[in-house]
């Protein structure tokens, strides 16, 4: 029995992506689809999806639909199409009043309704399609009301009698907290008492919290993060609710889509390589340096960074450590990212001060991200917290040594290199302190200067396998736990 899965997400690569949620939504659903499961993905028809040239077609019986959220009335319709390179069906909720906006996330007054409408529309379209999902799979705060709605507003429908809900938390730091007035938009009626009453009394409603409470299963994207978010230090205020779920909170490390991220086949690169032939990596390194105007000798450590520039990613540590290191002259940096302006300004300033050793691209570039992954010697990811992190796993495959802090998925995917026995796949430090990052970078520079160790480290890294064939199977195990074997 293949599973029928209703998968609702705010991001889907490459159509609508701000971070790893998009990569994971795509790779996990493709894995399930290939396995033979009937997966239906619902996402908003954002302006950038409309502009992507997909040419989706209207679903005939899902036109001229209406939804009322509190005092707001919306009209929407559903388009369907397949993502580039796949025949997996995507269903787009086309509601221009909410989604015809320049960015994926809006920070406008209607942000709560943008994703509540997505969640409810997905459930209502499922009803109209007569699609009885075994699993309702929601992701992050955006769709976290799904489980509660399933247990209340839509519970009358026999179609959902056997449906069990999964909420995957990709980042507990984003919770979708809105004013309590939004509660009426859920349309729960008599079931409103199921909402967190103290929060409402305090004037707010926390979307993610309700997913954590009411999903039949909560997953998050690495085993270490699953443990961490049960502590006050990492739980962002929700640790008590997470602890209360006991063994219904499970950590599953994300996988890597090696069709997208493999140096042997990567179409973005000027040269290709694999573990047995690293000449191509040296060629990409040279091409990258030339492209961005850096002069890096073979001996200097070329450090790469591709990141959302937010405090989660440990940028404050870089601010404290990188200037002196670059000044010293034994490393160079190529960084791409967008985010908080203070961080963007830091990298822009560093590039201005050291034009031959630091390059910064303020923006988002898929192509440059691939060049950096392939051309750099080491990849910097000293996150304060990291639910999973994908770039460190891409780096492993590209022989680009990850320098990471031991937290979340970084702890689960990178093993510290030991000079004593030559084991390990990267450089790992513990404390979230500038001195620890300085130590890690010094260790990287030192190892890089010892070719026997460095080659061993690179070879160890490139041997790692974090494919979705392994990780996806763990989701299937959890589906089986909820609804029985496939
Ligand atoms: P997060 O989801 O917290 O941002 P992840 O490591 O899980 O972190 O995923 C980040 C994804 O976004 C990776 O695929 C990474 O390559 C991509 N990414 C982030 N910033 C940029 C950028 N400026 N340009 C291109 N890709 C980026
Ligand atoms: C979030 C996390 C990141 C994770 C990604 C995909 O954005 O910050 O660590 O890899 O989701 O699950």
XYZ file of C-alpha atoms and ligand atoms in Angstrom:
525
model
C 0.000 0.000 0.000
C 1.612 3.230 -1.035
C 0.965 6.120 1.314
C -1.264 9.000 0.327
C 0.424 12.129 1.640
C -0.903 15.661 1.736
C 2.248 17.786 2.024
C 1.838 21.506 2.720
C 4.792 23.851 2.602
C 5.657 27.526 2.277
C 8.804 26.798 0.233
C 9.673 24.422 -2.583
C 12.960 24.451 -4.489
C 13.724 25.819 -6.967
C 10.437 27.701 -7.294
C 10.255 29.439 -3.941
C 13.256 29.225 -1.674
C 14.756 31.276 1.109
C 16.547 28.407 2.862
C 16.741 24.716 3.582
C 12.970 24.261 4.002
C 12.694 24.526 0.227
C 15.413 21.940 -0.419
C 13.956 19.498 2.061
C 10.353 19.883 0.849
C 11.455 19.068 -2.668
C 13.833 16.244 -1.899
C 11.602 14.471 0.616
C 8.494 14.590 -1.565
C 10.473 13.416 -4.592
C 11.808 10.520 -2.576
C 8.284 9.515 -1.541
C 6.944 9.984 -5.061
C 9.675 7.764 -6.507
C 8.895 5.137 -3.925
C 5.386 5.039 -5.301
C 3.576 7.073 -2.653
C 0.798 9.380 -3.833
C 2.145 12.736 -2.643
C 0.269 15.952 -3.302
C 2.187 19.112 -2.542
C 0.278 22.322 -1.821
C 2.032 25.681 -1.841
C 1.173 29.305 -2.575
C 1.241 30.659 -6.086
C 3.645 33.424 -5.117
C 4.440 36.127 -7.636
C 7.847 34.574 -8.192
C 6.266 31.206 -8.951
C 3.937 32.924 -11.403
C 6.991 34.533 -13.000
C 8.942 31.273 -13.206
C 7.498 30.298 -16.581
C 6.063 26.972 -15.403
C 2.770 27.352 -17.213
C 0.644 25.419 -14.710
C -2.918 24.735 -15.739
C -6.143 25.335 -13.810
C -7.685 22.369 -12.010
C -11.134 22.477 -13.568
C -13.168 21.726 -10.464
C -11.044 23.954 -8.201
C -11.858 27.382 -9.642
C -13.776 30.315 -8.180
C -13.343 29.121 -4.625
C -13.965 31.283 -1.601
C -12.715 31.348 1.908
C -13.626 33.529 4.836
C -11.039 34.099 7.536
C -12.632 36.182 10.284
C -13.747 39.367 8.607
C -11.696 38.768 5.495
C -13.073 37.199 2.356
C -10.793 35.722 -0.242
C -11.259 34.218 -3.659
C -8.792 31.684 -4.892
C -8.303 28.961 -7.437
C -5.939 26.058 -7.840
C -3.378 25.532 -10.557
C -1.373 22.408 -11.035
C 1.894 21.586 -12.698
C 5.108 19.724 -12.111
C 8.348 21.096 -10.759
C 11.277 21.305 -13.167
C 12.867 17.873 -13.574
C 10.100 15.863 -11.904
C 6.607 14.567 -12.586
C 5.474 15.047 -9.014
C 2.207 17.036 -8.990
C 2.289 20.425 -7.326
C -0.892 22.273 -6.455
C -0.644 26.026 -6.314
C -3.119 28.089 -4.329
C -3.646 31.119 -6.512
C -4.948 33.915 -4.311
C -3.506 37.171 -5.683
C -4.816 39.220 -2.769
C -2.436 37.281 -0.510
C 0.402 35.994 -2.670
C 0.958 38.553 -5.399
C 3.700 40.151 -3.363
C 7.375 40.841 -4.230
C 8.761 38.434 -1.602
C 7.844 34.998 -0.261
C 7.426 36.322 3.269
C 5.613 39.567 3.585
C 5.865 40.963 7.111
C 2.537 42.622 6.432
C -0.645 42.478 8.501
C -1.948 39.586 6.462
C 1.053 37.266 7.034
C -0.964 35.059 9.415
C -3.800 34.782 6.883
C -1.433 34.085 3.988
C -0.453 30.783 5.549
C -3.717 30.008 7.292
C -5.397 30.224 3.908
C -2.762 27.917 2.437
C -3.394 25.361 5.180
C -7.176 25.479 5.017
C -7.299 25.644 1.233
C -5.101 22.546 1.013
C -7.501 20.643 3.284
C -10.589 21.881 1.427
C -9.152 21.074 -1.986
C -8.265 17.631 -0.726
C -11.918 17.190 0.190
C -13.054 18.316 -3.236
C -10.568 15.960 -4.852
C -11.855 13.092 -2.746
C -8.244 12.424 -1.768
C -8.100 10.625 1.583
C -4.566 11.142 2.871
C -2.985 8.703 5.284
C -0.674 11.507 6.326
C -1.117 15.247 6.584
C 2.490 16.491 6.582
C 2.897 20.117 7.694
C 6.134 22.092 7.851
C 7.194 24.880 10.194
C 4.918 27.504 11.699
C 3.321 28.418 8.370
C 1.199 25.301 8.229
C 1.265 24.341 11.897
C -2.475 24.879 12.393
C -3.067 21.914 10.068
C -3.193 19.233 12.798
C -5.613 21.226 14.979
C -7.874 22.020 12.018
C -7.886 18.348 11.095
C -9.029 17.443 14.607
C -11.733 20.132 14.718
C -13.089 21.967 11.673
C -12.549 19.076 9.251
C -13.115 16.195 11.667
C -16.711 15.676 10.459
C -15.450 14.479 7.093
C -15.024 10.695 6.925
C -12.426 11.285 4.248
C -10.019 12.195 7.034
C -11.087 9.434 9.425
C -7.788 7.592 9.090
C -5.555 10.625 8.486
C -2.708 11.178 10.946
C -0.774 14.429 11.133
C 2.951 15.112 11.143
C 4.533 18.474 11.860
C 8.158 18.865 10.852
C 9.940 21.681 12.656
C 12.753 23.053 10.530
C 13.485 25.877 12.929
C 11.892 26.456 16.312
C 13.135 30.052 16.257
C 10.323 31.042 13.871
C 6.958 30.499 15.511
C 4.398 32.670 13.731
C 3.296 34.721 16.736
C 0.452 37.098 15.952
C -2.091 39.239 17.771
C -4.870 37.310 19.521
C -7.420 38.857 17.146
C -6.264 36.371 14.518
C -7.741 33.521 16.568
C -11.202 34.123 15.107
C -9.788 33.657 11.600
C -9.233 29.993 12.382
C -12.996 29.537 12.459
C -12.840 27.005 15.275
C -16.141 28.018 16.857
C -16.858 25.888 19.929
C -13.463 24.240 19.627
C -11.701 27.542 20.313
C -11.010 26.405 23.863
C -8.331 24.146 22.365
C -6.250 27.235 21.657
C -3.625 28.168 24.218
C -5.733 30.265 26.564
C -2.989 32.009 28.543
C -1.423 33.275 25.343
C -4.769 34.573 24.132
C -5.291 36.327 27.439
C -1.884 37.898 26.993
C -2.990 39.128 23.562
C -1.154 36.734 21.267
C -1.447 33.458 19.419
C 1.516 31.222 18.651
C 1.040 29.152 15.502
C 3.904 26.679 15.951
C 2.869 25.895 19.514
C -0.474 24.530 18.306
C 1.249 22.274 15.796
C 3.485 20.922 18.549
C 0.471 20.258 20.741
C -1.883 18.689 18.247
C 0.194 16.908 15.604
C 0.087 13.143 16.011
C 3.836 13.215 15.511
C 6.334 16.061 15.674
C 9.586 15.619 13.835
C 12.557 17.880 13.603
C 15.498 17.797 11.304
C 18.261 16.184 13.365
C 18.448 13.943 16.433
C 20.651 16.393 18.351
C 18.282 19.302 17.653
C 15.374 17.126 18.833
C 17.132 16.825 22.189
C 18.299 20.448 22.260
C 14.862 21.998 21.719
C 13.620 20.222 24.833
C 15.920 22.493 26.861
C 15.287 26.134 27.781
C 18.510 27.146 26.049
C 17.336 25.980 22.626
C 13.577 25.638 22.934
C 12.808 29.316 22.262
C 10.084 29.193 24.903
C 8.467 26.000 23.577
C 10.706 23.460 25.334
C 8.002 22.548 27.867
C 5.508 21.736 25.104
C 8.171 19.764 23.251
C 9.175 17.771 26.324
C 5.515 16.968 26.882
C 5.412 15.108 23.553
C 7.833 12.481 24.829
C 8.557 9.882 22.165
C 6.183 11.660 19.775
C 9.048 14.060 19.055
C 11.560 12.484 16.713
C 14.735 13.839 15.101
C 15.488 12.793 11.528
C 18.562 14.241 9.874
C 17.896 15.839 6.501
C 19.348 14.243 3.422
C 21.193 15.765 0.505
C 19.863 15.781 -3.017
C 22.981 14.440 -4.724
C 21.385 15.004 -8.129
C 21.647 18.685 -7.360
C 24.839 18.616 -5.286
C 27.469 16.327 -6.773
C 30.815 17.694 -7.981
C 31.077 14.914 -10.579
C 27.994 16.094 -12.457
C 27.337 19.657 -11.235
C 26.291 21.640 -14.327
C 27.128 24.991 -12.727
C 30.847 24.258 -12.397
C 33.626 25.172 -14.815
C 35.316 21.808 -14.041
C 34.103 18.605 -12.400
C 35.739 16.264 -9.937
C 35.342 13.393 -7.545
C 37.327 11.819 -4.732
C 39.558 9.924 -7.138
C 40.359 12.953 -9.234
C 40.749 16.239 -7.434
C 42.407 18.153 -10.290
C 38.989 19.547 -11.148
C 38.627 20.947 -7.625
C 41.900 22.846 -7.984
C 40.657 24.166 -11.337
C 37.388 25.389 -9.806
C 39.366 27.029 -6.989
C 41.448 28.944 -9.542
C 38.383 29.859 -11.601
C 36.524 31.019 -8.490
C 39.411 33.202 -7.336
C 39.733 34.709 -10.810
C 35.988 35.254 -11.106
C 35.712 37.163 -7.853
C 39.060 38.909 -8.134
C 40.914 37.305 -5.221
C 44.597 36.545 -5.220
C 44.963 33.392 -3.126
C 48.154 31.390 -3.156
C 47.883 27.606 -3.035
C 49.092 27.718 0.547
C 46.391 30.075 1.851
C 43.147 28.614 3.160
C 40.248 29.734 0.986
C 37.185 29.832 3.232
C 33.672 29.761 1.778
C 30.429 30.992 3.288
C 26.909 30.704 1.856
C 24.300 31.721 4.357
C 21.326 33.665 5.442
C 23.025 36.428 7.403
C 21.172 36.142 10.697
C 22.444 35.681 14.236
C 21.508 31.960 14.212
C 24.376 31.385 11.798
C 27.091 32.578 14.169
C 27.911 35.748 12.243
C 28.735 37.552 15.498
C 31.628 35.161 16.038
C 32.873 35.882 12.534
C 32.698 39.619 13.191
C 34.916 39.060 16.219
C 37.437 36.777 14.540
C 37.665 37.214 10.777
C 39.203 40.696 10.471
C 42.357 39.819 12.412
C 42.678 36.483 10.640
C 42.367 38.005 7.195
C 44.789 40.750 8.164
C 47.315 38.094 9.141
C 47.182 36.919 5.543
C 47.037 33.118 5.754
C 43.427 32.847 4.651
C 40.968 34.355 2.200
C 37.197 34.478 2.217
C 34.477 34.256 -0.375
C 31.069 34.895 1.141
C 27.588 35.124 -0.300
C 24.446 35.902 1.600
C 21.664 38.261 2.494
C 20.008 39.089 5.750
C 20.410 41.625 8.500
C 22.005 44.790 7.205
C 24.545 45.001 10.055
C 25.957 41.648 8.894
C 25.799 42.522 5.214
C 27.660 45.729 6.043
C 30.297 43.800 7.970
C 31.166 41.583 4.995
C 30.951 44.470 2.543
C 33.331 46.452 4.773
C 35.764 43.551 5.044
C 35.807 43.173 1.254
C 36.475 46.874 0.892
C 39.349 46.733 3.341
C 40.916 43.574 1.901
C 39.901 43.498 -1.753
C 42.467 40.846 -2.688
C 41.500 38.499 0.138
C 37.783 38.959 0.732
C 34.923 38.835 -1.727
C 31.312 39.375 -0.734
C 28.224 38.943 -2.867
C 25.257 40.570 -1.174
C 22.447 38.552 -2.631
C 21.203 35.151 -3.536
C 22.890 33.164 -6.277
C 22.392 29.476 -6.834
C 25.285 29.354 -9.295
C 27.747 31.134 -7.056
C 26.693 28.895 -4.158
C 27.783 25.875 -6.205
C 31.075 27.545 -7.158
C 31.817 28.352 -3.523
C 30.962 24.844 -2.347
C 33.288 23.422 -4.978
C 36.105 25.959 -5.079
C 36.696 26.750 -1.408
C 39.064 24.713 0.770
C 36.904 25.004 3.869
C 33.320 26.005 4.604
C 32.443 28.098 7.612
C 29.300 27.319 9.634
C 29.810 28.273 13.290
C 26.082 28.397 14.051
C 24.685 29.416 17.387
C 22.043 26.804 16.727
C 21.410 24.728 13.601
C 18.371 22.467 13.297
C 20.102 20.522 10.552
C 22.037 22.624 8.089
C 22.564 21.507 4.546
C 25.650 23.377 3.451
C 27.967 21.391 5.712
C 26.708 18.211 4.048
C 27.110 19.696 0.566
C 30.626 20.713 1.619
C 31.516 17.161 2.651
C 30.609 15.854 -0.793
C 32.643 18.627 -2.482
C 35.722 17.939 -0.369
C 35.374 21.348 1.231
C 36.196 20.894 4.885
C 33.330 22.074 7.111
C 34.282 24.167 10.138
C 31.272 23.923 12.434
C 30.088 24.326 15.981
C 28.905 21.172 17.710
C 25.170 21.859 17.672
C 22.060 20.375 16.055
C 22.562 18.764 12.679
C 26.145 20.021 12.514
C 26.962 17.760 15.460
C 25.213 14.853 13.733
C 26.910 15.199 10.368
C 30.484 16.390 10.972
C 33.068 14.479 12.997
C 36.090 16.349 14.320
C 39.356 15.417 12.612
C 41.962 13.850 14.833
C 45.620 14.192 13.862
C 46.350 11.146 15.994
C 44.391 8.563 14.081
C 43.352 10.430 10.925
C 39.634 10.006 11.555
C 37.088 12.772 11.158
C 35.417 14.747 8.402
C 35.738 18.363 9.496
C 36.671 20.721 12.265
C 34.296 20.948 15.182
C 34.352 23.297 18.157
C 32.085 23.377 21.199
C 31.629 26.723 22.851
C 29.809 29.571 21.179
C 32.740 31.916 21.765
C 35.096 33.868 19.560
C 38.095 32.117 21.107
C 36.717 28.730 20.082
C 36.137 29.794 16.495
C 39.638 31.292 16.433
C 41.002 27.972 17.643
C 39.045 26.075 14.958
C 40.239 28.348 12.171
C 43.838 28.144 13.363
C 43.558 24.372 13.422
C 42.147 24.425 9.870
C 44.983 26.638 8.657
C 47.524 24.381 10.310
C 46.044 21.178 8.867
C 45.808 22.776 5.449
C 49.553 23.328 5.644
C 50.121 19.593 6.196
C 49.140 17.946 2.912
C 49.089 14.397 4.274
C 46.514 15.329 6.899
C 44.517 17.605 4.632
C 44.192 14.990 1.876
C 43.115 12.424 4.412
C 40.527 14.805 5.849
C 39.185 15.660 2.381
C 38.990 11.974 1.460
C 37.141 11.156 4.696
C 34.679 13.975 4.017
C 33.959 12.951 0.437
C 33.129 9.389 1.472
C 30.126 10.433 3.576
C 26.681 9.521 2.345
C 23.704 11.563 3.471
C 21.415 10.648 0.613
C 17.640 10.811 0.875
C 17.438 7.099 0.214
C 18.676 6.654 3.764
C 17.019 9.614 5.429
C 13.686 9.374 3.575
C 13.256 5.796 4.760
C 13.238 7.099 8.330
C 10.197 9.266 7.531
C 8.485 6.247 6.038
C 9.163 4.352 9.267
C 7.389 7.122 11.169
C 4.438 7.121 8.756
C 4.215 3.376 9.354
C 4.255 3.956 13.084
C 1.222 6.238 12.691
C -0.895 4.420 10.140
C 0.573 0.952 9.760
C 2.924 -0.505 7.186
C 2.907 0.552 3.556
P 18.779 27.567 6.526
O 17.606 26.827 6.006
O 18.739 27.809 7.991
O 19.042 28.825 5.780
P 20.360 25.342 5.466
O 21.809 25.072 5.544
O 19.455 24.228 5.823
O 20.075 26.644 6.330
O 19.941 25.695 3.987
C 20.341 26.841 3.329
C 20.098 26.657 1.855
O 19.965 27.932 1.253
C 21.243 25.972 1.165
O 20.768 25.263 0.042
C 22.102 27.162 0.735
O 22.951 26.863 -0.338
C 21.037 28.151 0.360
N 21.444 29.558 0.451
C 21.450 30.346 1.549
N 21.847 31.589 1.239
C 22.105 31.586 -0.085
C 22.551 32.578 -1.022
N 22.828 33.831 -0.637
N 22.688 32.212 -2.308
C 22.416 30.948 -2.694
N 22.003 29.981 -1.872
C 21.837 30.289 -0.584
C 15.861 25.466 8.690
C 17.117 25.311 9.528
C 18.194 24.489 8.858
C 17.608 23.254 8.204
C 16.493 23.657 7.254
C 15.845 22.481 6.546
O 15.893 26.563 7.869
O 17.642 26.568 9.919
O 19.154 24.103 9.807
O 18.601 22.552 7.505
O 15.488 24.320 7.952
O 15.298 21.544 7.411
